[in-house]
């Protein structure tokens, strides 16, 4: 193994790590003529692109106890305690050259990365630069030819003139009004009471509340009270049709089963449901 050079690492402006020896098996390995570098930050060295790495891994040795303790703490203890053993320390050597120190195979290693070639390509990535006037490729946005809409307008007009078989003619509806289903109209008080009772029982069963489903005595009493209060409240809600101060009550509408269902469901939501 050949000794390449010895450098210093400036961790901070006051803390300097001495005797950082760089050793390699490659006799022809050349590094930038630097004597020190400056610590910048942590870096995931396993994610570095290959085109920026300019050297094989270099082994680091040191006879300085402070330097050895620094590498032991920052490259071994801290990464392992945070489950980040693929992290290393990034140090800047010069304008385009950086050193990455990391721990691998029971030794401190270092690789060199350079951005000099990458910086040469940056001007070609400038998207603001305009293409030459005599370019062979025309990148200007093509002008879309305007399409004549005369034919399309004629087709739409013909469709409007056609009669839709699924839409009834108003004149036909006037002569033949739709039939009303009288089976859902409740006329007598007995029909109304029976309908209220059936709707309440159905709503309670849907909520798992019935005399057959509940087990405790208190629950059965509660279900019975809910049934009675809903029944009375529904009857009271129907009295609005007979109030003299309600102007709409002058024109009485037939009471339908759907109207009762809406009233009972609203009351059950108020008495039972918890959001």
C-alpha atoms as a PDB file:
ATOM      1  CA  UNK A   1       0.000   0.000   0.000  1.00  0.00           C
ATOM      2  CA  UNK A   2       1.344   3.402  -0.996  1.00  0.00           C
ATOM      3  CA  UNK A   3       1.126   6.598   0.994  1.00  0.00           C
ATOM      4  CA  UNK A   4      -0.303   9.327  -1.223  1.00  0.00           C
ATOM      5  CA  UNK A   5      -0.418  12.386   0.979  1.00  0.00           C
ATOM      6  CA  UNK A   6      -1.474  13.735   4.360  1.00  0.00           C
ATOM      7  CA  UNK A   7      -4.135  16.412   4.702  1.00  0.00           C
ATOM      8  CA  UNK A   8      -6.092  18.279   7.355  1.00  0.00           C
ATOM      9  CA  UNK A   9      -9.847  18.512   7.822  1.00  0.00           C
ATOM     10  CA  UNK A  10     -11.300  21.799   9.020  1.00  0.00           C
ATOM     11  CA  UNK A  11     -14.409  20.719  10.862  1.00  0.00           C
ATOM     12  CA  UNK A  12     -15.019  24.267  12.085  1.00  0.00           C
ATOM     13  CA  UNK A  13     -13.014  27.462  12.032  1.00  0.00           C
ATOM     14  CA  UNK A  14     -11.450  26.464  15.352  1.00  0.00           C
ATOM     15  CA  UNK A  15     -11.438  22.662  15.231  1.00  0.00           C
ATOM     16  CA  UNK A  16      -8.855  21.189  12.831  1.00  0.00           C
ATOM     17  CA  UNK A  17      -8.239  17.453  12.428  1.00  0.00           C
ATOM     18  CA  UNK A  18      -4.582  16.716  11.764  1.00  0.00           C
ATOM     19  CA  UNK A  19      -2.688  13.759  10.352  1.00  0.00           C
ATOM     20  CA  UNK A  20      -5.325  12.464   7.918  1.00  0.00           C
ATOM     21  CA  UNK A  21      -3.189  10.005   5.936  1.00  0.00           C
ATOM     22  CA  UNK A  22      -4.354   8.851   2.506  1.00  0.00           C
ATOM     23  CA  UNK A  23      -3.174   5.376   1.409  1.00  0.00           C
ATOM     24  CA  UNK A  24      -3.942   3.415  -1.746  1.00  0.00           C
ATOM     25  CA  UNK A  25      -2.962   0.237  -3.555  1.00  0.00           C
ATOM     26  CA  UNK A  26      -2.866   2.132  -6.835  1.00  0.00           C
ATOM     27  CA  UNK A  27       0.621   3.451  -7.524  1.00  0.00           C
ATOM     28  CA  UNK A  28      -0.551   5.796 -10.267  1.00  0.00           C
ATOM     29  CA  UNK A  29      -3.390   7.341  -8.266  1.00  0.00           C
ATOM     30  CA  UNK A  30      -3.285  11.121  -8.492  1.00  0.00           C
ATOM     31  CA  UNK A  31      -5.224  13.601  -6.392  1.00  0.00           C
ATOM     32  CA  UNK A  32      -5.561  17.366  -6.594  1.00  0.00           C
ATOM     33  CA  UNK A  33      -2.697  19.205  -4.995  1.00  0.00           C
ATOM     34  CA  UNK A  34      -4.503  20.082  -1.770  1.00  0.00           C
ATOM     35  CA  UNK A  35      -3.356  20.049   1.825  1.00  0.00           C
ATOM     36  CA  UNK A  36      -6.690  20.485   3.569  1.00  0.00           C
ATOM     37  CA  UNK A  37     -10.443  20.321   3.106  1.00  0.00           C
ATOM     38  CA  UNK A  38     -13.476  21.768   4.841  1.00  0.00           C
ATOM     39  CA  UNK A  39     -16.273  19.693   6.313  1.00  0.00           C
ATOM     40  CA  UNK A  40     -19.679  20.574   4.855  1.00  0.00           C
ATOM     41  CA  UNK A  41     -22.418  18.092   5.732  1.00  0.00           C
ATOM     42  CA  UNK A  42     -23.603  14.506   5.729  1.00  0.00           C
ATOM     43  CA  UNK A  43     -24.024  12.756   2.391  1.00  0.00           C
ATOM     44  CA  UNK A  44     -25.459   9.420   1.266  1.00  0.00           C
ATOM     45  CA  UNK A  45     -22.370   8.102  -0.455  1.00  0.00           C
ATOM     46  CA  UNK A  46     -24.158   5.006  -1.790  1.00  0.00           C
ATOM     47  CA  UNK A  47     -26.376   7.246  -3.944  1.00  0.00           C
ATOM     48  CA  UNK A  48     -23.565   9.154  -5.662  1.00  0.00           C
ATOM     49  CA  UNK A  49     -23.674   8.916  -9.474  1.00  0.00           C
ATOM     50  CA  UNK A  50     -20.685   7.126 -10.948  1.00  0.00           C
ATOM     51  CA  UNK A  51     -19.865   9.883 -13.438  1.00  0.00           C
ATOM     52  CA  UNK A  52     -18.804  12.276 -10.644  1.00  0.00           C
ATOM     53  CA  UNK A  53     -16.540   9.772  -8.824  1.00  0.00           C
ATOM     54  CA  UNK A  54     -12.944  10.241  -9.978  1.00  0.00           C
ATOM     55  CA  UNK A  55     -11.009   7.822  -7.766  1.00  0.00           C
ATOM     56  CA  UNK A  56     -11.115   4.370  -6.280  1.00  0.00           C
ATOM     57  CA  UNK A  57     -11.694   4.110  -2.517  1.00  0.00           C
ATOM     58  CA  UNK A  58      -8.718   5.371  -0.526  1.00  0.00           C
ATOM     59  CA  UNK A  59      -7.913   4.026   2.951  1.00  0.00           C
ATOM     60  CA  UNK A  60      -7.506   6.544   5.766  1.00  0.00           C
ATOM     61  CA  UNK A  61      -5.063   6.182   8.665  1.00  0.00           C
ATOM     62  CA  UNK A  62      -4.133   8.555  11.443  1.00  0.00           C
ATOM     63  CA  UNK A  63      -1.807   8.634  14.436  1.00  0.00           C
ATOM     64  CA  UNK A  64      -3.681  11.566  15.934  1.00  0.00           C
ATOM     65  CA  UNK A  65      -6.055  10.487  18.713  1.00  0.00           C
ATOM     66  CA  UNK A  66      -8.465  13.400  18.144  1.00  0.00           C
ATOM     67  CA  UNK A  67      -8.757  12.532  14.455  1.00  0.00           C
ATOM     68  CA  UNK A  68      -9.318   8.856  15.227  1.00  0.00           C
ATOM     69  CA  UNK A  69     -12.010   9.699  17.780  1.00  0.00           C
ATOM     70  CA  UNK A  70     -13.695  12.042  15.281  1.00  0.00           C
ATOM     71  CA  UNK A  71     -13.933   9.355  12.594  1.00  0.00           C
ATOM     72  CA  UNK A  72     -15.063   6.754  15.118  1.00  0.00           C
ATOM     73  CA  UNK A  73     -17.880   8.954  16.397  1.00  0.00           C
ATOM     74  CA  UNK A  74     -19.095  10.511  13.139  1.00  0.00           C
ATOM     75  CA  UNK A  75     -18.626   7.582  10.766  1.00  0.00           C
ATOM     76  CA  UNK A  76     -19.462   4.677  13.041  1.00  0.00           C
ATOM     77  CA  UNK A  77     -21.376   5.533  16.201  1.00  0.00           C
ATOM     78  CA  UNK A  78     -23.683   8.311  14.948  1.00  0.00           C
ATOM     79  CA  UNK A  79     -24.769   6.636  11.669  1.00  0.00           C
ATOM     80  CA  UNK A  80     -25.342   3.254  13.308  1.00  0.00           C
ATOM     81  CA  UNK A  81     -27.356   4.753  16.163  1.00  0.00           C
ATOM     82  CA  UNK A  82     -29.650   6.429  13.606  1.00  0.00           C
ATOM     83  CA  UNK A  83     -29.820   3.432  11.223  1.00  0.00           C
ATOM     84  CA  UNK A  84     -28.007   5.448   8.564  1.00  0.00           C
ATOM     85  CA  UNK A  85     -24.861   3.426   7.979  1.00  0.00           C
ATOM     86  CA  UNK A  86     -24.772   4.480   4.311  1.00  0.00           C
ATOM     87  CA  UNK A  87     -24.022   8.096   5.249  1.00  0.00           C
ATOM     88  CA  UNK A  88     -20.611   9.746   5.148  1.00  0.00           C
ATOM     89  CA  UNK A  89     -19.021  13.173   5.580  1.00  0.00           C
ATOM     90  CA  UNK A  90     -18.722  15.538   2.612  1.00  0.00           C
ATOM     91  CA  UNK A  91     -15.692  17.843   2.583  1.00  0.00           C
ATOM     92  CA  UNK A  92     -14.769  20.490   0.035  1.00  0.00           C
ATOM     93  CA  UNK A  93     -11.180  20.414  -1.297  1.00  0.00           C
ATOM     94  CA  UNK A  94     -11.341  23.099  -4.005  1.00  0.00           C
ATOM     95  CA  UNK A  95     -13.847  24.707  -6.366  1.00  0.00           C
ATOM     96  CA  UNK A  96     -14.916  21.510  -8.137  1.00  0.00           C
ATOM     97  CA  UNK A  97     -13.377  18.745  -6.010  1.00  0.00           C
ATOM     98  CA  UNK A  98     -14.871  17.161  -2.915  1.00  0.00           C
ATOM     99  CA  UNK A  99     -13.822  14.341  -0.578  1.00  0.00           C
ATOM    100  CA  UNK A 100     -16.309  11.887   0.903  1.00  0.00           C
ATOM    101  CA  UNK A 101     -15.222  10.026   4.054  1.00  0.00           C
ATOM    102  CA  UNK A 102     -17.160   6.923   5.083  1.00  0.00           C
ATOM    103  CA  UNK A 103     -16.749   3.687   7.037  1.00  0.00           C
ATOM    104  CA  UNK A 104     -16.585   0.395   5.153  1.00  0.00           C
ATOM    105  CA  UNK A 105     -15.112  -3.044   5.896  1.00  0.00           C
ATOM    106  CA  UNK A 106     -13.572  -2.147   9.258  1.00  0.00           C
ATOM    107  CA  UNK A 107     -11.746   0.878   7.878  1.00  0.00           C
ATOM    108  CA  UNK A 108     -12.282   4.539   7.087  1.00  0.00           C
ATOM    109  CA  UNK A 109     -12.446   5.106   3.338  1.00  0.00           C
ATOM    110  CA  UNK A 110     -12.447   8.156   1.104  1.00  0.00           C
ATOM    111  CA  UNK A 111     -13.494   8.767  -2.485  1.00  0.00           C
ATOM    112  CA  UNK A 112     -12.974  11.831  -4.627  1.00  0.00           C
ATOM    113  CA  UNK A 113     -15.803  13.425  -6.576  1.00  0.00           C
ATOM    114  CA  UNK A 114     -15.461  16.189  -9.141  1.00  0.00           C
ATOM    115  CA  UNK A 115     -18.006  18.404 -10.872  1.00  0.00           C
ATOM    116  CA  UNK A 116     -15.629  19.957 -13.400  1.00  0.00           C
ATOM    117  CA  UNK A 117     -16.977  17.960 -16.359  1.00  0.00           C
ATOM    118  CA  UNK A 118     -20.535  18.500 -15.204  1.00  0.00           C
ATOM    119  CA  UNK A 119     -20.017  22.266 -14.977  1.00  0.00           C
ATOM    120  CA  UNK A 120     -18.820  22.298 -18.572  1.00  0.00           C
ATOM    121  CA  UNK A 121     -22.174  20.904 -19.677  1.00  0.00           C
ATOM    122  CA  UNK A 122     -24.284  23.395 -17.729  1.00  0.00           C
ATOM    123  CA  UNK A 123     -24.350  26.057 -20.504  1.00  0.00           C
ATOM    124  CA  UNK A 124     -25.957  23.504 -22.813  1.00  0.00           C
ATOM    125  CA  UNK A 125     -28.764  22.972 -20.292  1.00  0.00           C
ATOM    126  CA  UNK A 126     -29.806  26.627 -20.390  1.00  0.00           C
ATOM    127  CA  UNK A 127     -33.424  26.543 -21.517  1.00  0.00           C
ATOM    128  CA  UNK A 128     -33.581  30.315 -21.937  1.00  0.00           C
ATOM    129  CA  UNK A 129     -31.138  30.366 -24.827  1.00  0.00           C
ATOM    130  CA  UNK A 130     -32.877  30.964 -28.139  1.00  0.00           C
ATOM    131  CA  UNK A 131     -32.308  28.752 -31.131  1.00  0.00           C
ATOM    132  CA  UNK A 132     -30.350  30.067 -34.069  1.00  0.00           C
ATOM    133  CA  UNK A 133     -32.209  31.887 -36.801  1.00  0.00           C
ATOM    134  CA  UNK A 134     -31.058  29.478 -39.510  1.00  0.00           C
ATOM    135  CA  UNK A 135     -31.924  26.365 -37.497  1.00  0.00           C
ATOM    136  CA  UNK A 136     -33.016  23.336 -39.481  1.00  0.00           C
ATOM    137  CA  UNK A 137     -35.764  22.463 -36.987  1.00  0.00           C
ATOM    138  CA  UNK A 138     -38.727  24.802 -36.635  1.00  0.00           C
ATOM    139  CA  UNK A 139     -39.799  24.771 -32.978  1.00  0.00           C
ATOM    140  CA  UNK A 140     -42.438  27.469 -33.340  1.00  0.00           C
ATOM    141  CA  UNK A 141     -45.994  26.547 -32.386  1.00  0.00           C
ATOM    142  CA  UNK A 142     -47.954  25.524 -35.478  1.00  0.00           C
ATOM    143  CA  UNK A 143     -51.020  27.566 -36.378  1.00  0.00           C
ATOM    144  CA  UNK A 144     -54.117  25.417 -36.334  1.00  0.00           C
ATOM    145  CA  UNK A 145     -56.232  25.703 -39.432  1.00  0.00           C
ATOM    146  CA  UNK A 146     -59.742  26.955 -38.805  1.00  0.00           C
ATOM    147  CA  UNK A 147     -62.352  24.312 -39.506  1.00  0.00           C
ATOM    148  CA  UNK A 148     -65.585  25.231 -41.197  1.00  0.00           C
ATOM    149  CA  UNK A 149     -68.566  24.687 -38.900  1.00  0.00           C
ATOM    150  CA  UNK A 150     -71.262  24.902 -41.556  1.00  0.00           C
ATOM    151  CA  UNK A 151     -71.678  21.137 -41.853  1.00  0.00           C
ATOM    152  CA  UNK A 152     -71.725  20.660 -38.074  1.00  0.00           C
ATOM    153  CA  UNK A 153     -74.372  23.359 -37.663  1.00  0.00           C
ATOM    154  CA  UNK A 154     -76.610  21.635 -40.213  1.00  0.00           C
ATOM    155  CA  UNK A 155     -76.339  18.305 -38.383  1.00  0.00           C
ATOM    156  CA  UNK A 156     -77.230  19.917 -35.044  1.00  0.00           C
ATOM    157  CA  UNK A 157     -80.210  21.696 -36.603  1.00  0.00           C
ATOM    158  CA  UNK A 158     -81.558  18.445 -38.029  1.00  0.00           C
ATOM    159  CA  UNK A 159     -81.254  16.746 -34.649  1.00  0.00           C
ATOM    160  CA  UNK A 160     -83.232  19.540 -33.044  1.00  0.00           C
ATOM    161  CA  UNK A 161     -86.035  19.079 -35.552  1.00  0.00           C
ATOM    162  CA  UNK A 162     -86.364  15.375 -34.806  1.00  0.00           C
ATOM    163  CA  UNK A 163     -88.912  14.358 -32.202  1.00  0.00           C
ATOM    164  CA  UNK A 164     -87.520  12.569 -29.182  1.00  0.00           C
ATOM    165  CA  UNK A 165     -89.552   9.385 -28.549  1.00  0.00           C
ATOM    166  CA  UNK A 166     -88.627   9.488 -24.863  1.00  0.00           C
ATOM    167  CA  UNK A 167     -90.065  12.981 -24.263  1.00  0.00           C
ATOM    168  CA  UNK A 168     -93.829  13.272 -24.123  1.00  0.00           C
ATOM    169  CA  UNK A 169     -95.565  15.911 -26.166  1.00  0.00           C
ATOM    170  CA  UNK A 170     -97.101  18.655 -23.949  1.00  0.00           C
ATOM    171  CA  UNK A 171    -100.342  18.585 -25.923  1.00  0.00           C
ATOM    172  CA  UNK A 172    -100.676  14.856 -25.297  1.00  0.00           C
ATOM    173  CA  UNK A 173    -100.100  15.342 -21.568  1.00  0.00           C
ATOM    174  CA  UNK A 174    -102.799  18.014 -21.451  1.00  0.00           C
ATOM    175  CA  UNK A 175    -105.375  15.692 -22.993  1.00  0.00           C
ATOM    176  CA  UNK A 176    -104.261  12.623 -21.029  1.00  0.00           C
ATOM    177  CA  UNK A 177    -103.050  13.646 -17.555  1.00  0.00           C
ATOM    178  CA  UNK A 178    -101.077  11.022 -15.609  1.00  0.00           C
ATOM    179  CA  UNK A 179    -103.070   8.764 -13.353  1.00  0.00           C
ATOM    180  CA  UNK A 180    -102.757   9.215  -9.606  1.00  0.00           C
ATOM    181  CA  UNK A 181    -102.174   6.164  -7.434  1.00  0.00           C
ATOM    182  CA  UNK A 182    -105.034   6.400  -4.952  1.00  0.00           C
ATOM    183  CA  UNK A 183    -103.781   3.404  -2.973  1.00  0.00           C
ATOM    184  CA  UNK A 184    -101.185   5.580  -1.198  1.00  0.00           C
ATOM    185  CA  UNK A 185    -103.766   8.187  -0.106  1.00  0.00           C
ATOM    186  CA  UNK A 186    -104.965   7.902   3.501  1.00  0.00           C
ATOM    187  CA  UNK A 187    -108.535   9.074   4.042  1.00  0.00           C
ATOM    188  CA  UNK A 188    -109.745   7.809   7.424  1.00  0.00           C
ATOM    189  CA  UNK A 189    -108.206   8.240  10.870  1.00  0.00           C
ATOM    190  CA  UNK A 190    -107.996   4.470  11.259  1.00  0.00           C
ATOM    191  CA  UNK A 191    -105.886   4.191   8.104  1.00  0.00           C
ATOM    192  CA  UNK A 192    -103.624   6.972   9.344  1.00  0.00           C
ATOM    193  CA  UNK A 193    -103.119   5.376  12.785  1.00  0.00           C
ATOM    194  CA  UNK A 194    -102.399   1.941  11.313  1.00  0.00           C
ATOM    195  CA  UNK A 195     -99.929   3.434   8.839  1.00  0.00           C
ATOM    196  CA  UNK A 196     -98.142   5.392  11.582  1.00  0.00           C
ATOM    197  CA  UNK A 197     -97.841   2.269  13.718  1.00  0.00           C
ATOM    198  CA  UNK A 198     -96.434   0.148  10.857  1.00  0.00           C
ATOM    199  CA  UNK A 199     -93.914   2.813   9.826  1.00  0.00           C
ATOM    200  CA  UNK A 200     -92.675   3.259  13.414  1.00  0.00           C
ATOM    201  CA  UNK A 201     -92.233  -0.494  13.926  1.00  0.00           C
ATOM    202  CA  UNK A 202     -90.388  -0.773  10.618  1.00  0.00           C
ATOM    203  CA  UNK A 203     -88.083   2.124  11.495  1.00  0.00           C
ATOM    204  CA  UNK A 204     -87.304   0.633  14.914  1.00  0.00           C
ATOM    205  CA  UNK A 205     -86.517  -2.795  13.430  1.00  0.00           C
ATOM    206  CA  UNK A 206     -84.120  -1.186  10.969  1.00  0.00           C
ATOM    207  CA  UNK A 207     -82.300   0.283  13.969  1.00  0.00           C
ATOM    208  CA  UNK A 208     -82.261  -3.019  15.841  1.00  0.00           C
ATOM    209  CA  UNK A 209     -84.882  -1.824  18.319  1.00  0.00           C
ATOM    210  CA  UNK A 210     -87.862  -4.072  18.861  1.00  0.00           C
ATOM    211  CA  UNK A 211     -89.358  -6.008  21.715  1.00  0.00           C
ATOM    212  CA  UNK A 212     -87.908  -9.235  20.292  1.00  0.00           C
ATOM    213  CA  UNK A 213     -84.386  -7.907  19.742  1.00  0.00           C
ATOM    214  CA  UNK A 214     -83.666  -6.129  23.022  1.00  0.00           C
ATOM    215  CA  UNK A 215     -82.932  -8.304  26.045  1.00  0.00           C
ATOM    216  CA  UNK A 216     -82.998  -6.211  29.201  1.00  0.00           C
ATOM    217  CA  UNK A 217     -86.156  -4.968  30.861  1.00  0.00           C
ATOM    218  CA  UNK A 218     -84.999  -1.341  30.771  1.00  0.00           C
ATOM    219  CA  UNK A 219     -84.343  -1.515  27.022  1.00  0.00           C
ATOM    220  CA  UNK A 220     -87.821  -2.880  26.389  1.00  0.00           C
ATOM    221  CA  UNK A 221     -89.337  -0.012  28.380  1.00  0.00           C
ATOM    222  CA  UNK A 222     -87.214   2.483  26.411  1.00  0.00           C
ATOM    223  CA  UNK A 223     -88.340   1.022  23.060  1.00  0.00           C
ATOM    224  CA  UNK A 224     -91.965   1.210  24.173  1.00  0.00           C
ATOM    225  CA  UNK A 225     -91.557   4.856  25.221  1.00  0.00           C
ATOM    226  CA  UNK A 226     -89.907   5.736  21.880  1.00  0.00           C
ATOM    227  CA  UNK A 227     -92.800   4.085  20.033  1.00  0.00           C
ATOM    228  CA  UNK A 228     -95.435   5.959  22.037  1.00  0.00           C
ATOM    229  CA  UNK A 229     -93.712   9.352  21.799  1.00  0.00           C
ATOM    230  CA  UNK A 230     -93.140   8.965  18.048  1.00  0.00           C
ATOM    231  CA  UNK A 231     -96.779   7.986  17.535  1.00  0.00           C
ATOM    232  CA  UNK A 232     -98.079  11.007  19.472  1.00  0.00           C
ATOM    233  CA  UNK A 233     -95.587  13.391  17.845  1.00  0.00           C
ATOM    234  CA  UNK A 234     -96.615  12.208  14.373  1.00  0.00           C
ATOM    235  CA  UNK A 235    -100.282  12.786  15.143  1.00  0.00           C
ATOM    236  CA  UNK A 236     -99.453  16.216  16.514  1.00  0.00           C
ATOM    237  CA  UNK A 237     -97.453  17.065  13.367  1.00  0.00           C
ATOM    238  CA  UNK A 238    -100.505  16.257  11.218  1.00  0.00           C
ATOM    239  CA  UNK A 239    -102.599  18.853  13.047  1.00  0.00           C
ATOM    240  CA  UNK A 240    -100.873  21.651  11.124  1.00  0.00           C
ATOM    241  CA  UNK A 241    -103.238  20.945   8.241  1.00  0.00           C
ATOM    242  CA  UNK A 242    -106.203  22.107  10.373  1.00  0.00           C
ATOM    243  CA  UNK A 243    -104.810  25.324  11.872  1.00  0.00           C
ATOM    244  CA  UNK A 244    -106.850  28.366  10.868  1.00  0.00           C
ATOM    245  CA  UNK A 245    -103.808  30.660  10.969  1.00  0.00           C
ATOM    246  CA  UNK A 246    -102.091  28.519   8.365  1.00  0.00           C
ATOM    247  CA  UNK A 247    -103.202  30.009   5.052  1.00  0.00           C
ATOM    248  CA  UNK A 248    -102.040  26.972   3.117  1.00  0.00           C
ATOM    249  CA  UNK A 249    -104.463  24.831   5.121  1.00  0.00           C
ATOM    250  CA  UNK A 250    -107.365  26.344   3.178  1.00  0.00           C
ATOM    251  CA  UNK A 251    -106.423  24.110   0.265  1.00  0.00           C
ATOM    252  CA  UNK A 252    -106.197  20.698   1.854  1.00  0.00           C
ATOM    253  CA  UNK A 253    -103.958  18.192   0.146  1.00  0.00           C
ATOM    254  CA  UNK A 254    -104.576  14.465   0.461  1.00  0.00           C
ATOM    255  CA  UNK A 255    -102.391  12.755   3.031  1.00  0.00           C
ATOM    256  CA  UNK A 256    -100.128  10.193   1.403  1.00  0.00           C
ATOM    257  CA  UNK A 257     -98.109   7.351   2.834  1.00  0.00           C
ATOM    258  CA  UNK A 258     -94.854   9.021   1.759  1.00  0.00           C
ATOM    259  CA  UNK A 259     -95.710  12.075   3.863  1.00  0.00           C
ATOM    260  CA  UNK A 260     -96.108   9.916   6.957  1.00  0.00           C
ATOM    261  CA  UNK A 261     -92.838   8.117   6.268  1.00  0.00           C
ATOM    262  CA  UNK A 262     -90.953  11.426   6.093  1.00  0.00           C
ATOM    263  CA  UNK A 263     -92.450  12.624   9.391  1.00  0.00           C
ATOM    264  CA  UNK A 264     -91.798   9.370  11.268  1.00  0.00           C
ATOM    265  CA  UNK A 265     -88.236   9.047   9.961  1.00  0.00           C
ATOM    266  CA  UNK A 266     -87.443  12.612  11.012  1.00  0.00           C
ATOM    267  CA  UNK A 267     -88.778  11.933  14.509  1.00  0.00           C
ATOM    268  CA  UNK A 268     -86.852   8.660  14.871  1.00  0.00           C
ATOM    269  CA  UNK A 269     -83.661  10.420  13.837  1.00  0.00           C
ATOM    270  CA  UNK A 270     -84.380  13.013  16.518  1.00  0.00           C
ATOM    271  CA  UNK A 271     -85.305  10.527  19.266  1.00  0.00           C
ATOM    272  CA  UNK A 272     -82.933   7.616  18.547  1.00  0.00           C
ATOM    273  CA  UNK A 273     -80.069   8.309  16.148  1.00  0.00           C
ATOM    274  CA  UNK A 274     -76.793   9.623  17.536  1.00  0.00           C
ATOM    275  CA  UNK A 275     -74.346  11.142  15.032  1.00  0.00           C
END
